Short mmCIF file of C-alpha atoms in Angstrom, two decimals:
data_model
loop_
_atom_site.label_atom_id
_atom_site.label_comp_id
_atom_site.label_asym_id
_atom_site.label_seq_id
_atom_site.Cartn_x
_atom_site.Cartn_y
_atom_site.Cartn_z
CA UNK A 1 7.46 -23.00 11.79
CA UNK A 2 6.97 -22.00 8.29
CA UNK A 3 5.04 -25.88 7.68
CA UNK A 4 1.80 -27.12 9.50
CA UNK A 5 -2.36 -26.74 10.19
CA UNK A 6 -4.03 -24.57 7.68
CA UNK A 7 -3.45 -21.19 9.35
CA UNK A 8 -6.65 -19.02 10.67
CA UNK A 9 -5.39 -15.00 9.62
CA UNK A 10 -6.56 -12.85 12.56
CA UNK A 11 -8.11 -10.05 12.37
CA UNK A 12 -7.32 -6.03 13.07
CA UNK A 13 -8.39 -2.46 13.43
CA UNK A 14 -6.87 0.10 11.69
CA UNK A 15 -7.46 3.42 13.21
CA UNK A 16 -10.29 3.85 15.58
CA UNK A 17 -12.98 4.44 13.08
CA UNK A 18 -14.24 0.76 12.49
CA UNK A 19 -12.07 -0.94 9.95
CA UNK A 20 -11.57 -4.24 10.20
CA UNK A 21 -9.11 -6.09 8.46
CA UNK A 22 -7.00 -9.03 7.71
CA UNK A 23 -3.47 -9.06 9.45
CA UNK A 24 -1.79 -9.54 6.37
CA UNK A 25 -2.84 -7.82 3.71
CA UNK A 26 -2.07 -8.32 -0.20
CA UNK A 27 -0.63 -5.49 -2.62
CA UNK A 28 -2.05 -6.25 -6.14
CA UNK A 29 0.67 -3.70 -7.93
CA UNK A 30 2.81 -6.60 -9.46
CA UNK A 31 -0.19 -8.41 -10.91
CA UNK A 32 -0.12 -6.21 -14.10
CA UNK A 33 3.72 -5.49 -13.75
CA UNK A 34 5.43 -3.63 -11.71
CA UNK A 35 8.75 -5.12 -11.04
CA UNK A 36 8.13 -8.13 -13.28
CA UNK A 37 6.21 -8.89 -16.63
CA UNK A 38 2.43 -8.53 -15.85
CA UNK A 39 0.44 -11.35 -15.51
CA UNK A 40 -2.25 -12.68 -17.91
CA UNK A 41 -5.55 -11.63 -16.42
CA UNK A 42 -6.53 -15.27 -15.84
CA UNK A 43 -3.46 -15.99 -13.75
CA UNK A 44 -4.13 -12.89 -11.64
CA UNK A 45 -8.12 -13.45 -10.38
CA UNK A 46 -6.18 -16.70 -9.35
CA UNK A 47 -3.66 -15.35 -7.33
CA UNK A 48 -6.47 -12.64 -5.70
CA UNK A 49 -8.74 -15.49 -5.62
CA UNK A 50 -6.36 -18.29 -3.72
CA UNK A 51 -5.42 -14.76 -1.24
CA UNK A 52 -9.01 -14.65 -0.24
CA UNK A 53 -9.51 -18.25 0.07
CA UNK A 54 -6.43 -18.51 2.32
CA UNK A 55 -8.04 -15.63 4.53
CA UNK A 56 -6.61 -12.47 3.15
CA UNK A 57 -9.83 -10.03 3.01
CA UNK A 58 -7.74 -6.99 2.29
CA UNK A 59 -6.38 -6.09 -1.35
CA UNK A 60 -4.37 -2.58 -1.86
CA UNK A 61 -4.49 -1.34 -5.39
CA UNK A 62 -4.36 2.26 -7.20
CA UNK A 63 -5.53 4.29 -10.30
CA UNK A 64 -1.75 4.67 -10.99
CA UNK A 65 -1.06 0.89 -11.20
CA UNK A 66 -0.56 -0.20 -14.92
CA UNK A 67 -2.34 2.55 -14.96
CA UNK A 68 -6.03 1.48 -14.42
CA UNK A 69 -5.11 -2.09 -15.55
CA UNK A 70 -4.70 -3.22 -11.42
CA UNK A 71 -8.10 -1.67 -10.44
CA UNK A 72 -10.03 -3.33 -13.37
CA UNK A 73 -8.37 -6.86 -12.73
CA UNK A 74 -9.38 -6.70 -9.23
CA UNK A 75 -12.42 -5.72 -9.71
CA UNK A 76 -13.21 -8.37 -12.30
CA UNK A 77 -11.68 -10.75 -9.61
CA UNK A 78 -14.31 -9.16 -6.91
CA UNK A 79 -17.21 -10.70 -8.99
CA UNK A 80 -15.93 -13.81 -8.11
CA UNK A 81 -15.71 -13.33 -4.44
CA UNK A 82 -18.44 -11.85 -1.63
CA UNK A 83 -17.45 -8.36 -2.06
CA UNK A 84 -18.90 -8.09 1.78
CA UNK A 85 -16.35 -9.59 3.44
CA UNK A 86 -13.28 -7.73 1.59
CA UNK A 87 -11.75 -4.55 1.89
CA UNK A 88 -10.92 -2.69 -1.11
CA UNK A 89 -8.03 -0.18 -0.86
CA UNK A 90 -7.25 2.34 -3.48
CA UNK A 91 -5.55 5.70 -4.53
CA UNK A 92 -5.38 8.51 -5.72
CA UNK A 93 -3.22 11.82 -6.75
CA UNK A 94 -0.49 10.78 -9.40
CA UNK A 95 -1.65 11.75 -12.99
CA UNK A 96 -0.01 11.22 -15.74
CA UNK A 97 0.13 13.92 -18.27
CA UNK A 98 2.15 12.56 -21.24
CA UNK A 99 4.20 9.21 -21.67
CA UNK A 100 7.27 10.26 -19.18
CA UNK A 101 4.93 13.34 -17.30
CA UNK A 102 3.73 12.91 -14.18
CA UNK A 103 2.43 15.02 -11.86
CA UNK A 104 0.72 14.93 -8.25
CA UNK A 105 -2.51 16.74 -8.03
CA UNK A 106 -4.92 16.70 -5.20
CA UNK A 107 -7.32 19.13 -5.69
CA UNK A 108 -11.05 18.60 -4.82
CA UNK A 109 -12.09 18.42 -8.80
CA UNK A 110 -9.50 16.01 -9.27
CA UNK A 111 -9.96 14.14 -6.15
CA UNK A 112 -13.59 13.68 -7.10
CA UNK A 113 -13.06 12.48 -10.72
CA UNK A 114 -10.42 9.62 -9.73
CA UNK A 115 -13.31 7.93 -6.96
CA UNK A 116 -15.51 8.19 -9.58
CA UNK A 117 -13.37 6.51 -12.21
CA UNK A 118 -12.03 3.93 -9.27
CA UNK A 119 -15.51 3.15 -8.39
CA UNK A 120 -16.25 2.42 -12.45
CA UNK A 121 -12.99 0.52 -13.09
CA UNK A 122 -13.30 -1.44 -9.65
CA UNK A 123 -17.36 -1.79 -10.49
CA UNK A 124 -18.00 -1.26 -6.65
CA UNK A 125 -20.60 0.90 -4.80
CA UNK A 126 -17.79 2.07 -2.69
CA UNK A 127 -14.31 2.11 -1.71
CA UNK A 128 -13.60 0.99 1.75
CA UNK A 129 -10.09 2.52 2.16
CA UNK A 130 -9.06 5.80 -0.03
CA UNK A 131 -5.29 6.93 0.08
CA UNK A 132 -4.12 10.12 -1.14
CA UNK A 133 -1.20 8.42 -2.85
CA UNK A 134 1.30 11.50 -3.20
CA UNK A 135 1.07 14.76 -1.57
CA UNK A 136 0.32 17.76 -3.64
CA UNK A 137 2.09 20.54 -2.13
CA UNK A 138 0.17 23.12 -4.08
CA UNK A 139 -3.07 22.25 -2.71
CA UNK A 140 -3.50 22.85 0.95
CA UNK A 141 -4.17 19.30 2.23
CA UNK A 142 -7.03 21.12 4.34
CA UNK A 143 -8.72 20.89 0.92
CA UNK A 144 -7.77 17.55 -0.23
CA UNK A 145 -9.00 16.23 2.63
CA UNK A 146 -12.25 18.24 3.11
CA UNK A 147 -13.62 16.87 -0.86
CA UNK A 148 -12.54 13.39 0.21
CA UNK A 149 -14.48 14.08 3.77
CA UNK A 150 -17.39 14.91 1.24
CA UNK A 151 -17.33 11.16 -0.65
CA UNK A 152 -17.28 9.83 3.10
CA UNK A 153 -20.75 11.85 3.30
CA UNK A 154 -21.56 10.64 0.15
CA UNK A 155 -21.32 6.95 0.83
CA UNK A 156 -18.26 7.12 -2.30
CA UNK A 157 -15.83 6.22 0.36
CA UNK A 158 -15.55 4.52 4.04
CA UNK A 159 -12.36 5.28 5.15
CA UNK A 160 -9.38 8.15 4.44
CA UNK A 161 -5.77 7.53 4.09
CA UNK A 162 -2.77 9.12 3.36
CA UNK A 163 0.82 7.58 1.52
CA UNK A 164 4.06 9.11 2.05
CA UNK A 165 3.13 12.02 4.19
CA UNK A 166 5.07 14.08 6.52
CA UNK A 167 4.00 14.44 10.42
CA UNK A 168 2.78 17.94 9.84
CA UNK A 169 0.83 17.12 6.59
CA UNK A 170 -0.94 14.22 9.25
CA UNK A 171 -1.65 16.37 11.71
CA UNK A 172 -3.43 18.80 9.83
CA UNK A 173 -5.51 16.30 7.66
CA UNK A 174 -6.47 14.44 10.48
CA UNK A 175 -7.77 17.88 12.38
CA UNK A 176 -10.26 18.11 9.29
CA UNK A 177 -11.43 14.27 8.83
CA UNK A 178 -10.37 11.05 11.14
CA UNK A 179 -7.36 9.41 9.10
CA UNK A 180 -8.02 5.90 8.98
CA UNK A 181 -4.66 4.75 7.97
CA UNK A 182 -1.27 5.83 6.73
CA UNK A 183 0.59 3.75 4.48
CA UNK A 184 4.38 4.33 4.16
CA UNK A 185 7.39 1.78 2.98
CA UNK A 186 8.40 -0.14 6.53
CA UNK A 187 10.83 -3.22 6.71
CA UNK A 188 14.18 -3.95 7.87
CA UNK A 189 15.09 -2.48 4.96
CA UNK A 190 13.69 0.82 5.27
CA UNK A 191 13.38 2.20 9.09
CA UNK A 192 12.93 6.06 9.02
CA UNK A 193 9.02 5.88 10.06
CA UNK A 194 10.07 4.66 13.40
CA UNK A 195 11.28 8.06 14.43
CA UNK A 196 8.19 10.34 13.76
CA UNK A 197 5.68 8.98 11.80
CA UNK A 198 5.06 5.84 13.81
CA UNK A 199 4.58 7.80 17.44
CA UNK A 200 2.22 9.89 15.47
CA UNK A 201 -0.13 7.80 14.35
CA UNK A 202 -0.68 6.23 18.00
CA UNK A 203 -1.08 9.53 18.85
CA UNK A 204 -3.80 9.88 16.66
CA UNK A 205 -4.70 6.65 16.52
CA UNK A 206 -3.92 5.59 13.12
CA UNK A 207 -3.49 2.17 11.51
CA UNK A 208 0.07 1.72 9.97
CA UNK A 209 -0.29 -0.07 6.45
CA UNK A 210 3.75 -0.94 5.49
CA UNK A 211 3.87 -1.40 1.76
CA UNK A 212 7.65 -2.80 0.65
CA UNK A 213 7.85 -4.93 3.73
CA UNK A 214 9.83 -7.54 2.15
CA UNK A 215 12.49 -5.00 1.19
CA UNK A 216 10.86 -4.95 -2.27
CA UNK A 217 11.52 -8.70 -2.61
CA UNK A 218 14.90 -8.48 -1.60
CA UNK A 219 14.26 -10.23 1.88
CA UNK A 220 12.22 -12.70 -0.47
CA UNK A 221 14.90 -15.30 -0.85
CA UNK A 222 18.80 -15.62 -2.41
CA UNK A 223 16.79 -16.10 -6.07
CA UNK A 224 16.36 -11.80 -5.47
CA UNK A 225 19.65 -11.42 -4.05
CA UNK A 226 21.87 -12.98 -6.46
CA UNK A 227 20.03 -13.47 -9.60
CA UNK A 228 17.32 -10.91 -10.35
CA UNK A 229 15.55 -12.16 -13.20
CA UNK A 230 15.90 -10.33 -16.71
CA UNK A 231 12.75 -8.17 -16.76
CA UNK A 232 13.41 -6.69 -13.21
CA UNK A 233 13.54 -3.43 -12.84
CA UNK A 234 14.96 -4.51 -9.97
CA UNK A 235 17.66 -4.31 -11.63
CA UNK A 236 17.82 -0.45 -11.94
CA UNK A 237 17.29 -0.10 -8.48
CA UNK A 238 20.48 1.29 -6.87
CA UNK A 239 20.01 -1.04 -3.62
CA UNK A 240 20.85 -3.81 -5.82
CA UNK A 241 24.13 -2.63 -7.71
CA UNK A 242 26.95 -2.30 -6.92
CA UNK A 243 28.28 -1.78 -3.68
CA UNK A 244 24.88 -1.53 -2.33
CA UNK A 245 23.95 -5.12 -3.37
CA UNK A 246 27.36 -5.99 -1.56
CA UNK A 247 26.49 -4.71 1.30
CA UNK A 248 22.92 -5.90 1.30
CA UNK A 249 23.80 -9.16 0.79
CA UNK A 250 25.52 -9.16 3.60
CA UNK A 251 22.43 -8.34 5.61
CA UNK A 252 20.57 -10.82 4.23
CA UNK A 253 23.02 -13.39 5.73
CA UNK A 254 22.20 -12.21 8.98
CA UNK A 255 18.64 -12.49 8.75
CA UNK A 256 19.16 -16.15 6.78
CA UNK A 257 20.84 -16.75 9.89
CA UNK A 258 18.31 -15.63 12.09
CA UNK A 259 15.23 -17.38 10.26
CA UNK A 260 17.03 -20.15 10.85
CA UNK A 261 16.85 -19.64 14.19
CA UNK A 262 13.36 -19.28 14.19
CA UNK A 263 12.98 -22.51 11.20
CA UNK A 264 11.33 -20.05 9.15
CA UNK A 265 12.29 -18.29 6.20
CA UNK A 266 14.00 -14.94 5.74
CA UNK A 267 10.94 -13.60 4.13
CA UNK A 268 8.77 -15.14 6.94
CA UNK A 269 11.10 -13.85 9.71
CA UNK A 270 11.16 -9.91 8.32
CA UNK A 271 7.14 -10.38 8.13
CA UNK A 272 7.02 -11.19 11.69
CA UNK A 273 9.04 -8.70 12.42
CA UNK A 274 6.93 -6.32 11.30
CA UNK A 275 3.73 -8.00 12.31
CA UNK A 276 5.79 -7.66 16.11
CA UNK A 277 5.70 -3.80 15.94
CA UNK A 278 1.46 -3.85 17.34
CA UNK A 279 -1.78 -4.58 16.48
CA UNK A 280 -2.89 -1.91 14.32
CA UNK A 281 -0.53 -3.20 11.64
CA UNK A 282 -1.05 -4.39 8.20
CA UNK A 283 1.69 -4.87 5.74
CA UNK A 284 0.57 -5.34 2.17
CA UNK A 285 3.30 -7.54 0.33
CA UNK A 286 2.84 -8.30 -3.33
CA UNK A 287 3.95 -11.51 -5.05
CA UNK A 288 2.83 -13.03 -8.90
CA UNK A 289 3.61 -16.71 -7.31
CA UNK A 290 0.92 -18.73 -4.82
CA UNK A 291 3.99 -20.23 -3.42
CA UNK A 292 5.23 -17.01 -2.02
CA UNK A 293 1.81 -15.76 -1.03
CA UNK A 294 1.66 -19.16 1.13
CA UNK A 295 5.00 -18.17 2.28
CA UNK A 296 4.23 -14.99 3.04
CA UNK A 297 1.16 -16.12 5.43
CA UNK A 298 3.23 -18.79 6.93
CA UNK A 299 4.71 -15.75 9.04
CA UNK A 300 2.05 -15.11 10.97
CA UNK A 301 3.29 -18.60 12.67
CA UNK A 302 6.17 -17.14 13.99
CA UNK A 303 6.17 -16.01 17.13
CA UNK A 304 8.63 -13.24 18.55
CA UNK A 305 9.57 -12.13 21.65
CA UNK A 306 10.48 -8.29 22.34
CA UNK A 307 14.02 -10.03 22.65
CA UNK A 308 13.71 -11.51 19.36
CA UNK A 309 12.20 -8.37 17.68
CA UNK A 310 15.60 -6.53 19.25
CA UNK A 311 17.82 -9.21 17.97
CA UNK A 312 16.89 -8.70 14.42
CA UNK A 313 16.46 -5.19 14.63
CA UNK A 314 19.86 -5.14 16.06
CA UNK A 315 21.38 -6.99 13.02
CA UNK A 316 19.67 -4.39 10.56
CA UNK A 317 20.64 -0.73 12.37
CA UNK A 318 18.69 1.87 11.21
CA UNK A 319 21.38 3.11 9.97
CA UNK A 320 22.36 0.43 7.55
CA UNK A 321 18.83 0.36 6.46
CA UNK A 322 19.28 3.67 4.67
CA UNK A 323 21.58 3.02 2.01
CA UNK A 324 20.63 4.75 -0.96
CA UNK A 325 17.79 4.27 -3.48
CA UNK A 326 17.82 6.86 -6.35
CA UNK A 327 19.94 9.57 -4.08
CA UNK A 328 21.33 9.18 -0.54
CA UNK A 329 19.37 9.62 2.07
CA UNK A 330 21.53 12.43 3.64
CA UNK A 331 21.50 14.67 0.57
CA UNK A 332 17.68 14.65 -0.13
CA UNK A 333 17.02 17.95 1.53
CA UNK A 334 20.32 19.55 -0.15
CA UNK A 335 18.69 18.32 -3.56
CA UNK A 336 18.59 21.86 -4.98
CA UNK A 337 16.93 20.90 -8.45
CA UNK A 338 16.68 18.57 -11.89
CA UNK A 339 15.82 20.70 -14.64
CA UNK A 340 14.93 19.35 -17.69
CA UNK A 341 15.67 20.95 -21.12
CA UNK A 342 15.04 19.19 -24.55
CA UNK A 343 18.26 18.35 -24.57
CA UNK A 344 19.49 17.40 -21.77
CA UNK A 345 18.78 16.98 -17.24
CA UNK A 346 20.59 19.33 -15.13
CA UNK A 347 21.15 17.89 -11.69
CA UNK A 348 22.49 20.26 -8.68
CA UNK A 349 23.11 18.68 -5.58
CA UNK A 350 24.00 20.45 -2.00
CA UNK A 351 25.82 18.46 0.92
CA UNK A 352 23.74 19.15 3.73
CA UNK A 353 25.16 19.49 7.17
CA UNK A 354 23.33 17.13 9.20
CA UNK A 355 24.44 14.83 12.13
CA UNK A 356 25.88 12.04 9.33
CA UNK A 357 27.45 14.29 6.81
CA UNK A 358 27.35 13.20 3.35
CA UNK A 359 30.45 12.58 1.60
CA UNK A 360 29.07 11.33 -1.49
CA UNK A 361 25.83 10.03 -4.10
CA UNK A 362 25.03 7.45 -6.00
CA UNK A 363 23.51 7.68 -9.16
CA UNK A 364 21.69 5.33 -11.43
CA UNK A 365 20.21 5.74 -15.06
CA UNK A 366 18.74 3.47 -17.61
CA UNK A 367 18.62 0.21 -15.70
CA UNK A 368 22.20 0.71 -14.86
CA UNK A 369 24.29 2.06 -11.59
CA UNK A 370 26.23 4.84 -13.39
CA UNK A 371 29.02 6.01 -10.64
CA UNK A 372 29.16 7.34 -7.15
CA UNK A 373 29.48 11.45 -7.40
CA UNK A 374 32.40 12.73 -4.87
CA UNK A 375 31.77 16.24 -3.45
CA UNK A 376 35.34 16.18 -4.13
CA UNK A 377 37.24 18.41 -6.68
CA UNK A 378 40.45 15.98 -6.80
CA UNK A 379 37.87 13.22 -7.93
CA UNK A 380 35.80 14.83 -10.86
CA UNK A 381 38.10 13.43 -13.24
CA UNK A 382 37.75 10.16 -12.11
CA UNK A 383 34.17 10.66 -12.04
CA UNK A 384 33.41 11.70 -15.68
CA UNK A 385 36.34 9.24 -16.99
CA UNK A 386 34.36 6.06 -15.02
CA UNK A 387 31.09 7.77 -16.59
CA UNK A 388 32.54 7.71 -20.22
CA UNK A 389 33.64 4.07 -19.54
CA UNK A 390 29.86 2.77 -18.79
CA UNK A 391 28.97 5.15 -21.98
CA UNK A 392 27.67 7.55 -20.80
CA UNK A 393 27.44 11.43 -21.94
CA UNK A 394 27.67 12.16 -18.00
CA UNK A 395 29.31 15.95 -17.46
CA UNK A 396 30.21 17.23 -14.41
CA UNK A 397 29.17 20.92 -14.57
CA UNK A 398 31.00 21.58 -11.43
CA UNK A 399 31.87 19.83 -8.23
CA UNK A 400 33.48 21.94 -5.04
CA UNK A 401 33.40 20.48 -1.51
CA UNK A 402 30.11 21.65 -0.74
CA UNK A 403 28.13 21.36 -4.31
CA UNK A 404 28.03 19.03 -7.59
CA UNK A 405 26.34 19.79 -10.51
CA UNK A 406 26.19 17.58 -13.56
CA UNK A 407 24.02 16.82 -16.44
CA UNK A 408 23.56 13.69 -19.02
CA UNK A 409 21.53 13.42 -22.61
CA UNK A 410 17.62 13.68 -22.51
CA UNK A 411 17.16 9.66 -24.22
CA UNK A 412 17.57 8.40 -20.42
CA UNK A 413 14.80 10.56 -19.00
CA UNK A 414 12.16 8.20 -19.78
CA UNK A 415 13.30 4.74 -18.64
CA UNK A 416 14.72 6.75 -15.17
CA UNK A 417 11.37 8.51 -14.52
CA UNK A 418 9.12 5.70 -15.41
CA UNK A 419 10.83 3.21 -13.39
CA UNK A 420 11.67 4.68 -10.40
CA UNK A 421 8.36 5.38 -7.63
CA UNK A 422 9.80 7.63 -5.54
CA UNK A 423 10.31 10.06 -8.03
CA UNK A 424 7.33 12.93 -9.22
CA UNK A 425 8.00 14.79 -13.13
CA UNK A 426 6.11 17.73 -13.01
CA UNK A 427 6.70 21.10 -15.01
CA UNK A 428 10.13 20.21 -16.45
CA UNK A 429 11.52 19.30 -12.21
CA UNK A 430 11.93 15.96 -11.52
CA UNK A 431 11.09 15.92 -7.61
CA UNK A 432 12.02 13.38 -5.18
CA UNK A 433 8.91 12.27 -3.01
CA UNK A 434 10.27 9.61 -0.26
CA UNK A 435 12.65 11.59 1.60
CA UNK A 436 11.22 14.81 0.78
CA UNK A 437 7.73 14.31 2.79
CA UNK A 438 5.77 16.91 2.11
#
């Protein structure tokens, strides 16, 4: 299924304001690095340009890519195609205020400035799809929303979205301006949409635009599962050390096992499984290689039946599909706060008390899993004696069965913040933004 007739990519609506789209969309975020080296600017038009030739119309990009660097190449690739017939998807919201500072900001001023700036770097007339690409909890979104309502007016902007936002935060900035689309990290890998945010936005009728769906590469092929190359910063991801990578290899079997199944790949089988979920979907995978952007449109060959789409979900549980990124999943609202000194990061960390209680967290810094963190007195020894092993200057401040506290040197604050999306730096607090929806 993954071989045959050059393939005709259908189209879609997202949201019931009039956009169009194609099925499968293309994230341009790895182009100039992201995961990977970037690629020379030459190499990238071609990857954009062999997208649009294989039927791909709609390219997802943002001011905080490279940063800049991803709007400009795509918009120096755009004078080489009918600007017409493609659909131009960028962001806004995450600033960067120093070499490891960033910050979300989304008031009108600001919101104004970065289509402005987008529109110059991406030398368009207009942006078809804008994305408030992080929350900012100190501007009421009623606000956000109403300036970028304004650029609509203006003829600056088409169509609104939001990334990352809670149910409440959707509501409300949909009451003030139609939201076209929400875009939000959906694959087998990562499920937790399915439970609110999903219903909501066929409530509202919203287009769902899954960015990750390939499990950020992982369900791209063994090459990501057992040998991430070099310059990965894959590599710091906690999903891919340790036991983590153990036990996400062993989904990965399952879904090799599947695709072959289906005679598809993995990567084309957890496409089509998203692609399953309804018609106002778009997932916006990102690749550097023309091989795996053929790949990657070779899914829309597969076909699956509800029984199929339960099958695989089935041998991914939701519940599997949360294991941890930067901090468990179950401790994100007991994340009390990250301080940052000159010296050093102070980290305090409450067990919540939720259906699946949380016996423990993982922790990662400078491209390296660093330990698992008991809440466990009788293990804080072990703890800071595994830390001093891996050389780290880890010290647990204090660890009862309900709280853990700990702190490590300043010189891995920049390597941990810079690499690591989910993650905001603002005012000396290093917030988490994934979990945390705001």
């Amino acid at each position: 299924m993954a071989e045959g007739n050059e393939l005709q990519i259908p189209r879609v609506k997202l949201g019931n304001q009039g956009l169009e789209v194609s099925k499968l969309g293309f994230g341009c975020m790895s182009l100039t690095g992201a995961y990977n080296s970037p690629l020379s600017e030459e190499d990238g038009i071609s990857v954009i340009k062999h997208a649009f030739s294989k039927g791909i119309t709609f390219f997802d990009t943002s001011d905080a890519y490279g940063p800049h660097t991803n709007e400009i190449l795509l918009g120096k690739a755009l004078k080489q195609l009918p600007r017409e017939k493609i659909q131009i998807a960028t962001k806004f919201g995450v600033q960067r205020t120093g070499f490891s500072n960033m910050q979300v900001n989304g008031s009108p001023e600001y919101v104004r400035s970065c289509c402005d700036a987008s529109l110059k770097r991406l030398d368009v007339q207009y942006i078809d799809l804008y994305y408030q690409h992080r929350v900012d909890t100190k501007v009421p979104i009623e606000e956000t929303v109403g300036e970028l309502k304004k650029l609509v007016e203006e003829g600056k902007v088409k169509y609104i979205g939001l990334s990352e936002a809670s149910p409440d935060t959707i509501r409300r900035a949909h009451a003030v301006h139609p939201i076209t689309a929400v875009q939000m990290e959906w694959s087998l890998w990562s499920r937790d949409i399915e439970e609110e945010i999903i219903p909501l936005c066929r409530e509202l009728g919203i287009g769902i635009v899954p960015y990750s769906p390939l499990g950020r590469g992982f369900f791209a092929g063994k090459g990501v599962v057992e040998n991430l190359a070099a310059n990965s910063t894959l590599a710091m991801h906690p999903r891919f050390q340790g036991e983590n990578l153990d036990k996400n290899k062993a989904i990965y079997s399952r879904i090799e096992s599947l695709a072959k199944k289906h005679q598809c790949t993995p990567a084309q089988l957890a496409l089509a499984w998203v692609f399953k979920h309804g018609e106002d979907v778009a997932p916006i995978p990102g690749t550097t290689k023309i091989k795996n952007l053929d790949n990657n449109i070779g899914s829309l060959k597969v076909k699956l039946t509800e029984e199929d789409l339960k099958e695989i979900s089935d041998a991914v549980p939701i519940e599997e599909s949360l294991i941890p990124m930067v901090v468990e999943w179950d401790v994100i609202k007991g994340l009390q706060r990250i301080n940052f000194t000159e010296e050093e990061v102070s980290i305090t960390i409450v067990k919540t008390s939720r259906e699946r209680i949380l016996e423990e967290c993982s922790l990662s810094l400078f491209g390296k899993f660093l330990t698992t963190i008991p809440f466990n007195r009788r293990a804080a020894r072990d703890t800071m004696r595994m830390a001093w092993r891996m050389g780290s200057d880890l010290k647990i401040l204090e660890v009862r069965d309900d709280i853990l506290q700990f702190i490590f040197p300043i010189e891995f604050q920049m390597q941990w913040i810079l690499n690591n999306e989910p993650w905001s730096f603002e005012n000396h607090l290093l917030r988490w933004e994934r979990g945390l929806r705001t």
